[in-house]
């Protein structure tokens, strides 16, 4: 096996140009992106990615959840491929790098290997997982979840957005519903490069996060029913203000998370108020509580506390409350061999690095159930993400992609 020299690096300018080119598709209003899943903008980004992959000599695969696979042959057709990748869909006020870096770093790997005529025993496949964000269609990581056997395809197809449009219909409408059976593909390993979306690497002055674990996630959708009434003529004691009940519940969410400091977190990012009129007391609110922790017992305890406390608040206020679990996954331990390939790649390249637990969820968290998986993280400015001003440096992007290249080549086995 040819040794992987520490001077083997990707083309940083080309990677950065591709990131900036993709960022032009589905622009936001403040410098980021709004390229939500199975929208026309998502389709446009998919076409650009596909065109680039074909120009790099890949053959393209597409499964029934719209997951895209760009295949580069290995020298041993019987060897299972090494997969890399992430997601091209964004939040409504997303950044230019969340997910996109993981997909386009995979493409840059193939471009670099083509430049240097590097051959590997195992084929290499670059993946774009559909609907990682879970913002238009809950839950997050929907399609990697179907691939890993967590969700059925029918259940996924029936997810509806705020306008009542079904996921499967929208995937069909944009023309990216493939024929491949979801999950039929077998992997030798999966590596995902992703921005940290938190402050640790930047604060510690590290270029690379060697992700050993991912924290678990729980999404509980809460519906509180009070009574619509006039904000002016309804005496205070007569009101059944669902918005007020929600405010008291959200205050409890903060207390519950803080009671499990320092690692637990909790918030509600999704809130719908009905009828959402300036002079009507809200008769109904629907909101989703997002609890996370590296410890499953803590997540379970926070979920239980939420139900008890929220029920007590609504009982005292004479309102109805319903709970529905709409997403979640247990904390994840990534594959030690793959994690070591990442760590030794960072060491070989001389990049500062540290072990890290991922605060955000990623497709790798589900793929870890069906293949040896590891993640690489790069810092992001002020740890900010899911914000249009999300920013990384070209150097950080290149260092992360260099580590991805070396970890993949070590695993895919260079041949002459
Ligand atoms: O929710 C998450 O952690 C991911 O960004 N979808
Ligand atoms: Mn992401
Ligand atoms: Mn995200």
PDB file of C-alpha atoms and ligand atoms in Angstrom, residues 87 98-99 132-133 194 197 362, ligand 2:
ATOM      1  CA  UNK A  87     -26.766  17.117   3.479  1.00  0.00           C
ATOM      2  CA  UNK A  98     -24.012  23.317   7.706  1.00  0.00           C
ATOM      3  CA  UNK A  99     -24.167  20.008   5.817  1.00  0.00           C
ATOM      4  CA  UNK A 132     -31.346  16.194   7.377  1.00  0.00           C
ATOM      5  CA  UNK A 133     -32.663  19.384   8.969  1.00  0.00           C
ATOM      6  CA  UNK A 194     -19.362  18.819   9.557  1.00  0.00           C
ATOM      7  CA  UNK A 197     -22.047  24.310  15.308  1.00  0.00           C
ATOM      8  CA  UNK A 362     -26.236  14.371  12.063  1.00  0.00           C
TER       9      UNK A 362
HETATM   10 MN1  LIG B   2     -26.158  19.651   9.563  1.00  0.00          MN
END
